[in-house]
């Protein structure tokens, strides 16, 4: 809604909130009592602007009652394309050894992330003084280190 301009940034200065659960099967095992709370958040969370981002190692980990509440699904490359719940033929065409590749429900390929070279940032000797913090341009703080 914010991207469309329906909600001005000034009305929500705290930013966007997502509920992220990486490894739904492990989460359910370790926090059995929280599954019903998560289902409640998923069912009502979008009304409050809290979408769920969930990962699972296989589709069988996600029960039907939760699958029915999920609006969008992406499927990363699977070890066996026959396990695909979206499109087995398209799942077989996802390249191996390329992280972040998968398929959409429309059987289209996607790339969730690409490799970005890591850039070392210089270490600061300590927090800057209050007046000095705004005096330096951001390029000076994020400039790559010079020298060997």
PDB file of C-alpha atoms in Angstrom:
ATOM      1  CA  UNK A   1       0.000   0.000   0.000  1.00  0.00           C
ATOM      2  CA  UNK A   2       2.874   2.325   0.737  1.00  0.00           C
ATOM      3  CA  UNK A   3       4.422   1.618  -2.684  1.00  0.00           C
ATOM      4  CA  UNK A   4       1.148   2.623  -4.356  1.00  0.00           C
ATOM      5  CA  UNK A   5       1.084   5.842  -2.314  1.00  0.00           C
ATOM      6  CA  UNK A   6      -2.003   4.870  -0.286  1.00  0.00           C
ATOM      7  CA  UNK A   7      -0.085   5.286   2.980  1.00  0.00           C
ATOM      8  CA  UNK A   8       2.332   8.203   3.315  1.00  0.00           C
ATOM      9  CA  UNK A   9       5.718   7.399   4.847  1.00  0.00           C
ATOM     10  CA  UNK A  10       5.058   9.963   7.600  1.00  0.00           C
ATOM     11  CA  UNK A  11       2.044   7.921   8.791  1.00  0.00           C
ATOM     12  CA  UNK A  12       4.194   4.822   9.363  1.00  0.00           C
ATOM     13  CA  UNK A  13       7.705   5.932  10.316  1.00  0.00           C
ATOM     14  CA  UNK A  14       8.596   2.468  11.692  1.00  0.00           C
ATOM     15  CA  UNK A  15       8.619   0.873   8.233  1.00  0.00           C
ATOM     16  CA  UNK A  16       7.238  -2.419   7.013  1.00  0.00           C
ATOM     17  CA  UNK A  17       6.826  -5.437   9.283  1.00  0.00           C
ATOM     18  CA  UNK A  18       7.080  -9.060   8.117  1.00  0.00           C
ATOM     19  CA  UNK A  19       6.695 -12.254  10.096  1.00  0.00           C
ATOM     20  CA  UNK A  20       9.545 -14.446   8.816  1.00  0.00           C
ATOM     21  CA  UNK A  21       9.767 -18.124   9.759  1.00  0.00           C
ATOM     22  CA  UNK A  22      12.740 -19.862   8.198  1.00  0.00           C
ATOM     23  CA  UNK A  23      12.199 -23.599   8.552  1.00  0.00           C
ATOM     24  CA  UNK A  24       8.525 -24.191   9.296  1.00  0.00           C
ATOM     25  CA  UNK A  25       9.024 -27.870  10.198  1.00  0.00           C
ATOM     26  CA  UNK A  26      11.637 -27.063  12.854  1.00  0.00           C
ATOM     27  CA  UNK A  27       9.556 -24.156  14.151  1.00  0.00           C
ATOM     28  CA  UNK A  28       6.513 -26.394  14.609  1.00  0.00           C
ATOM     29  CA  UNK A  29       8.601 -29.026  16.393  1.00  0.00           C
ATOM     30  CA  UNK A  30      10.338 -26.628  18.780  1.00  0.00           C
ATOM     31  CA  UNK A  31       7.416 -24.252  19.412  1.00  0.00           C
ATOM     32  CA  UNK A  32       4.306 -26.446  19.266  1.00  0.00           C
ATOM     33  CA  UNK A  33       2.223 -23.984  21.275  1.00  0.00           C
ATOM     34  CA  UNK A  34       2.832 -21.140  18.827  1.00  0.00           C
ATOM     35  CA  UNK A  35       1.406 -22.799  15.712  1.00  0.00           C
ATOM     36  CA  UNK A  36      -2.143 -21.602  16.434  1.00  0.00           C
ATOM     37  CA  UNK A  37      -0.852 -18.063  17.086  1.00  0.00           C
ATOM     38  CA  UNK A  38       0.991 -18.078  13.750  1.00  0.00           C
ATOM     39  CA  UNK A  39      -2.150 -19.307  11.968  1.00  0.00           C
ATOM     40  CA  UNK A  40      -4.100 -16.466  13.571  1.00  0.00           C
ATOM     41  CA  UNK A  41      -1.489 -13.911  12.483  1.00  0.00           C
ATOM     42  CA  UNK A  42      -1.526 -15.315   8.946  1.00  0.00           C
ATOM     43  CA  UNK A  43      -5.316 -15.190   8.814  1.00  0.00           C
ATOM     44  CA  UNK A  44      -5.602 -11.618  10.150  1.00  0.00           C
ATOM     45  CA  UNK A  45      -2.114 -10.219   9.642  1.00  0.00           C
ATOM     46  CA  UNK A  46      -2.560  -8.764   6.166  1.00  0.00           C
ATOM     47  CA  UNK A  47      -5.327  -6.537   7.514  1.00  0.00           C
ATOM     48  CA  UNK A  48      -2.727  -5.069   9.867  1.00  0.00           C
ATOM     49  CA  UNK A  49       0.027  -4.977   7.249  1.00  0.00           C
ATOM     50  CA  UNK A  50       1.945  -8.017   8.563  1.00  0.00           C
ATOM     51  CA  UNK A  51       2.539 -10.549   5.767  1.00  0.00           C
ATOM     52  CA  UNK A  52       4.125 -13.950   6.416  1.00  0.00           C
ATOM     53  CA  UNK A  53       7.299 -15.155   4.732  1.00  0.00           C
ATOM     54  CA  UNK A  54       7.693 -18.872   5.339  1.00  0.00           C
ATOM     55  CA  UNK A  55      10.236 -21.450   4.217  1.00  0.00           C
ATOM     56  CA  UNK A  56       9.857 -25.211   4.367  1.00  0.00           C
ATOM     57  CA  UNK A  57      12.234 -27.950   3.313  1.00  0.00           C
ATOM     58  CA  UNK A  58       9.377 -29.856   1.663  1.00  0.00           C
ATOM     59  CA  UNK A  59       5.756 -29.137   0.836  1.00  0.00           C
ATOM     60  CA  UNK A  60       4.522 -31.860   3.192  1.00  0.00           C
ATOM     61  CA  UNK A  61       5.668 -29.772   6.194  1.00  0.00           C
ATOM     62  CA  UNK A  62       2.988 -27.169   5.495  1.00  0.00           C
ATOM     63  CA  UNK A  63      -0.454 -28.455   6.424  1.00  0.00           C
ATOM     64  CA  UNK A  64      -3.488 -27.756   4.268  1.00  0.00           C
ATOM     65  CA  UNK A  65      -5.006 -25.274   6.764  1.00  0.00           C
ATOM     66  CA  UNK A  66      -1.906 -23.067   6.445  1.00  0.00           C
ATOM     67  CA  UNK A  67      -1.553 -23.583   2.672  1.00  0.00           C
ATOM     68  CA  UNK A  68      -5.090 -22.285   2.220  1.00  0.00           C
ATOM     69  CA  UNK A  69      -4.119 -19.016   3.963  1.00  0.00           C
ATOM     70  CA  UNK A  70      -0.979 -18.417   1.905  1.00  0.00           C
ATOM     71  CA  UNK A  71      -1.601 -16.103  -1.015  1.00  0.00           C
ATOM     72  CA  UNK A  72       1.609 -16.550  -3.034  1.00  0.00           C
ATOM     73  CA  UNK A  73       4.053 -19.409  -3.279  1.00  0.00           C
ATOM     74  CA  UNK A  74       7.453 -19.756  -4.843  1.00  0.00           C
ATOM     75  CA  UNK A  75       9.349 -22.996  -5.173  1.00  0.00           C
ATOM     76  CA  UNK A  76      13.137 -23.054  -5.137  1.00  0.00           C
ATOM     77  CA  UNK A  77      15.045 -25.781  -6.961  1.00  0.00           C
ATOM     78  CA  UNK A  78      14.150 -29.170  -5.581  1.00  0.00           C
ATOM     79  CA  UNK A  79      16.368 -32.213  -5.332  1.00  0.00           C
ATOM     80  CA  UNK A  80      13.715 -34.228  -7.151  1.00  0.00           C
ATOM     81  CA  UNK A  81      11.489 -32.327  -9.613  1.00  0.00           C
ATOM     82  CA  UNK A  82       8.771 -34.955  -9.043  1.00  0.00           C
ATOM     83  CA  UNK A  83       8.256 -33.393  -5.578  1.00  0.00           C
ATOM     84  CA  UNK A  84       7.092 -30.133  -7.155  1.00  0.00           C
ATOM     85  CA  UNK A  85       3.587 -29.009  -6.284  1.00  0.00           C
ATOM     86  CA  UNK A  86       3.630 -26.270  -8.903  1.00  0.00           C
ATOM     87  CA  UNK A  87       4.874 -27.786 -12.181  1.00  0.00           C
ATOM     88  CA  UNK A  88       7.093 -30.860 -12.388  1.00  0.00           C
ATOM     89  CA  UNK A  89       8.323 -30.158 -15.919  1.00  0.00           C
ATOM     90  CA  UNK A  90       9.254 -26.552 -15.099  1.00  0.00           C
ATOM     91  CA  UNK A  91      10.866 -27.701 -11.837  1.00  0.00           C
ATOM     92  CA  UNK A  92      13.093 -30.051 -13.829  1.00  0.00           C
ATOM     93  CA  UNK A  93      14.313 -27.117 -15.932  1.00  0.00           C
ATOM     94  CA  UNK A  94      15.532 -25.075 -12.960  1.00  0.00           C
ATOM     95  CA  UNK A  95      19.351 -25.079 -13.215  1.00  0.00           C
ATOM     96  CA  UNK A  96      21.300 -26.923 -10.543  1.00  0.00           C
ATOM     97  CA  UNK A  97      24.099 -25.228  -8.666  1.00  0.00           C
ATOM     98  CA  UNK A  98      22.653 -21.736  -9.112  1.00  0.00           C
ATOM     99  CA  UNK A  99      21.348 -20.486  -5.738  1.00  0.00           C
ATOM    100  CA  UNK A 100      18.097 -18.546  -5.577  1.00  0.00           C
ATOM    101  CA  UNK A 101      16.506 -19.998  -8.728  1.00  0.00           C
ATOM    102  CA  UNK A 102      13.039 -21.488  -8.761  1.00  0.00           C
ATOM    103  CA  UNK A 103       9.573 -21.419 -10.321  1.00  0.00           C
ATOM    104  CA  UNK A 104       6.369 -19.468  -9.779  1.00  0.00           C
ATOM    105  CA  UNK A 105       2.832 -20.932  -9.721  1.00  0.00           C
ATOM    106  CA  UNK A 106       2.592 -19.934 -13.404  1.00  0.00           C
ATOM    107  CA  UNK A 107       5.608 -22.223 -14.105  1.00  0.00           C
ATOM    108  CA  UNK A 108       7.859 -19.242 -14.841  1.00  0.00           C
ATOM    109  CA  UNK A 109      11.472 -19.186 -13.718  1.00  0.00           C
ATOM    110  CA  UNK A 110      12.617 -16.604 -11.184  1.00  0.00           C
ATOM    111  CA  UNK A 111      15.841 -15.570  -9.531  1.00  0.00           C
ATOM    112  CA  UNK A 112      15.389 -14.467  -5.912  1.00  0.00           C
ATOM    113  CA  UNK A 113      18.940 -13.241  -5.418  1.00  0.00           C
ATOM    114  CA  UNK A 114      22.148 -12.927  -7.317  1.00  0.00           C
ATOM    115  CA  UNK A 115      25.730 -12.992  -6.214  1.00  0.00           C
ATOM    116  CA  UNK A 116      27.012  -9.595  -5.215  1.00  0.00           C
ATOM    117  CA  UNK A 117      30.711  -9.084  -4.519  1.00  0.00           C
ATOM    118  CA  UNK A 118      31.303  -8.286  -0.882  1.00  0.00           C
ATOM    119  CA  UNK A 119      32.825  -4.877  -0.261  1.00  0.00           C
ATOM    120  CA  UNK A 120      34.790  -4.233   2.885  1.00  0.00           C
ATOM    121  CA  UNK A 121      33.740  -1.172   4.810  1.00  0.00           C
ATOM    122  CA  UNK A 122      36.268   0.772   6.869  1.00  0.00           C
ATOM    123  CA  UNK A 123      36.102   0.326  10.613  1.00  0.00           C
ATOM    124  CA  UNK A 124      35.244   3.427  12.546  1.00  0.00           C
ATOM    125  CA  UNK A 125      37.265   4.121  15.675  1.00  0.00           C
ATOM    126  CA  UNK A 126      34.101   4.870  17.610  1.00  0.00           C
ATOM    127  CA  UNK A 127      30.767   6.583  17.319  1.00  0.00           C
ATOM    128  CA  UNK A 128      31.056  10.044  15.778  1.00  0.00           C
ATOM    129  CA  UNK A 129      30.360  13.138  17.783  1.00  0.00           C
ATOM    130  CA  UNK A 130      26.782  14.383  17.546  1.00  0.00           C
ATOM    131  CA  UNK A 131      27.675  17.401  15.350  1.00  0.00           C
ATOM    132  CA  UNK A 132      30.152  15.393  13.271  1.00  0.00           C
ATOM    133  CA  UNK A 133      27.565  12.715  12.419  1.00  0.00           C
ATOM    134  CA  UNK A 134      25.670  14.952   9.996  1.00  0.00           C
ATOM    135  CA  UNK A 135      28.684  16.912   8.767  1.00  0.00           C
ATOM    136  CA  UNK A 136      30.221  14.007   6.823  1.00  0.00           C
ATOM    137  CA  UNK A 137      28.577  12.979   3.565  1.00  0.00           C
ATOM    138  CA  UNK A 138      27.500   9.311   3.375  1.00  0.00           C
ATOM    139  CA  UNK A 139      30.069   8.655   0.610  1.00  0.00           C
ATOM    140  CA  UNK A 140      32.857   9.375   3.093  1.00  0.00           C
ATOM    141  CA  UNK A 141      31.518   6.791   5.535  1.00  0.00           C
ATOM    142  CA  UNK A 142      30.913   4.087   2.920  1.00  0.00           C
ATOM    143  CA  UNK A 143      34.059   4.688   0.842  1.00  0.00           C
ATOM    144  CA  UNK A 144      36.177   1.551   0.331  1.00  0.00           C
ATOM    145  CA  UNK A 145      39.424   1.443   2.291  1.00  0.00           C
ATOM    146  CA  UNK A 146      42.481   2.859   0.563  1.00  0.00           C
ATOM    147  CA  UNK A 147      45.897   1.352   0.440  1.00  0.00           C
ATOM    148  CA  UNK A 148      47.028  -2.284   0.591  1.00  0.00           C
TER     149      UNK A 148
END
